[in-house]
Amino acid sequence: MKSNENSWVLITGASSGFGEEFARQYAAQGKSLVLVARRLSKLEALSAQLRERFGVDVIVEQVDLSSIPAIIELHERLSERNIVIDVLINNAGHGLQGPFLDQPLDHSLTMIDLDIASLTALTRLFAADMRARKRGHILMVASLLSFQGVKNFAVYSAAKAYVLRFSDALHRELKNDGVVVTALCPGMSDTGFAESAKQRITPALKRVMMQPQPVVRAGIRALQAGRMSVVPGFGNKAITVLTWATPRRFHQSLMAQVMGV
């Protein structure tokens, strides 16, 4: 990535999990940060830590990313301040475990709003700026579930499949414009997602669960290398290979056992 005095990294869902770890790793590189999430107190605490430890500039933006007007306003505010977003980390997302018909409809639609519509809006706004500058980097946080529909994760796995395919297409569309688009496809990780998704943690799941640090490190390296996508972890890579090499019934049954559904 080319250095620039007015070059910023924007991270959505930055108050916890992968988003928080992205903030820490980019701050360690000396990058200026725009941290976006709903939980202002956590953002402010994190920004204070990063400023003190790494001496970086940090802007905190409390935004409800399920609201498209709020996303447009965020883009306008940053543009008015001449904040140049060179790296966009599309990390914010939401998931719930459970049978589709047992989930309230508004919960499923909110998941679609955040995981698909908001990510698309953020990408459209900031990618246009990057293309105009002939420089930029976008990381889409997808999932290992992007590669198949998983029982009791119907909407979430479908939404993450959109993220992966959207990212793949944009990688090809924008590469000649100086904009790199990379999809990060993590498996289960110790980020608090399982608890918020009300997911049962099985022994098999514990064995394959990764810590956020190596996952985020793999994502940043893949983005810097201009790769189309990356699946961190040997076990997760093996599952991906099985997805393509085995009948659907087999690998869906395997994933259901791993996920405890």
mmCIF file of N, CA and C in Angstrom, residues 40 64 80 83 86-87 100 110 130 149 162 164 182 186 201-202 208 227 233 261:
data_model
loop_
_atom_site.group_PDB
_atom_site.id
_atom_site.type_symbol
_atom_site.label_atom_id
_atom_site.label_comp_id
_atom_site.label_asym_id
_atom_site.label_seq_id
_atom_site.Cartn_x
_atom_site.Cartn_y
_atom_site.Cartn_z
ATOM 1 N N LEU A 40 -20.696 3.556 21.180
ATOM 2 C CA LEU A 40 -19.775 4.687 21.277
ATOM 3 C C LEU A 40 -18.768 4.511 22.402
ATOM 4 N N ASP A 64 -25.350 3.841 12.949
ATOM 5 C CA ASP A 64 -26.172 2.649 12.783
ATOM 6 C C ASP A 64 -26.039 2.213 11.330
ATOM 7 N N GLU A 80 -16.276 16.004 3.492
ATOM 8 C CA GLU A 80 -16.188 17.422 3.847
ATOM 9 C C GLU A 80 -14.925 17.727 4.647
ATOM 10 N N ILE A 83 -11.071 13.643 4.504
ATOM 11 C CA ILE A 83 -10.523 12.383 5.007
ATOM 12 C C ILE A 83 -10.523 11.385 3.858
ATOM 13 N N ASP A 86 -8.265 5.200 2.133
ATOM 14 C CA ASP A 86 -7.473 4.360 1.233
ATOM 15 C C ASP A 86 -7.765 2.880 1.449
ATOM 16 N N VAL A 87 -8.200 2.536 2.662
ATOM 17 C CA VAL A 87 -8.529 1.144 2.990
ATOM 18 C C VAL A 87 -9.907 1.110 3.641
ATOM 19 N N PHE A 100 -34.947 -21.287 10.152
ATOM 20 C CA PHE A 100 -35.406 -20.078 9.471
ATOM 21 C C PHE A 100 -36.829 -19.701 9.879
ATOM 22 N N THR A 110 -33.320 -7.545 9.085
ATOM 23 C CA THR A 110 -32.256 -6.705 9.637
ATOM 24 C C THR A 110 -30.882 -7.279 9.299
ATOM 25 N N MET A 130 -12.156 5.829 -4.602
ATOM 26 C CA MET A 130 -10.889 5.149 -4.861
ATOM 27 C C MET A 130 -10.603 5.069 -6.353
ATOM 28 N N GLY A 149 -24.774 -23.451 1.804
ATOM 29 C CA GLY A 149 -25.885 -23.187 2.707
ATOM 30 C C GLY A 149 -25.797 -24.116 3.903
ATOM 31 N N TYR A 162 -23.369 -13.890 -0.826
ATOM 32 C CA TYR A 162 -23.439 -12.635 -1.592
ATOM 33 C C TYR A 162 -22.143 -11.840 -1.427
ATOM 34 N N LEU A 164 -19.139 -12.807 -0.745
ATOM 35 C CA LEU A 164 -18.022 -13.427 -1.464
ATOM 36 C C LEU A 164 -18.130 -13.203 -2.964
ATOM 37 N N THR A 182 -10.566 -7.692 -1.882
ATOM 38 C CA THR A 182 -10.220 -9.020 -1.368
ATOM 39 C C THR A 182 -11.302 -9.495 -0.410
ATOM 40 N N PRO A 186 -13.226 -16.281 7.017
ATOM 41 C CA PRO A 186 -12.834 -16.992 8.230
ATOM 42 C C PRO A 186 -13.836 -18.077 8.603
ATOM 43 N N ILE A 201 -21.722 -24.001 21.346
ATOM 44 C CA ILE A 201 -20.314 -24.300 21.075
ATOM 45 C C ILE A 201 -20.061 -25.775 21.357
ATOM 46 N N THR A 202 -19.849 -26.557 20.301
ATOM 47 C CA THR A 202 -19.597 -27.985 20.427
ATOM 48 C C THR A 202 -18.101 -28.238 20.588
ATOM 49 N N VAL A 208 -11.712 -26.314 16.053
ATOM 50 C CA VAL A 208 -11.378 -25.591 14.815
ATOM 51 C C VAL A 208 -11.423 -24.078 14.994
ATOM 52 N N ARG A 227 -4.641 -10.182 -3.464
ATOM 53 C CA ARG A 227 -5.311 -11.455 -3.716
ATOM 54 C C ARG A 227 -6.823 -11.287 -3.813
ATOM 55 N N GLY A 233 -6.310 -20.554 8.055
ATOM 56 C CA GLY A 233 -6.334 -21.776 8.848
ATOM 57 C C GLY A 233 -6.373 -23.032 7.998
ATOM 58 N N VAL A 261 -25.300 -28.231 14.479
ATOM 59 C CA VAL A 261 -26.708 -27.999 14.135
ATOM 60 C C VAL A 261 -27.299 -29.223 13.454
#
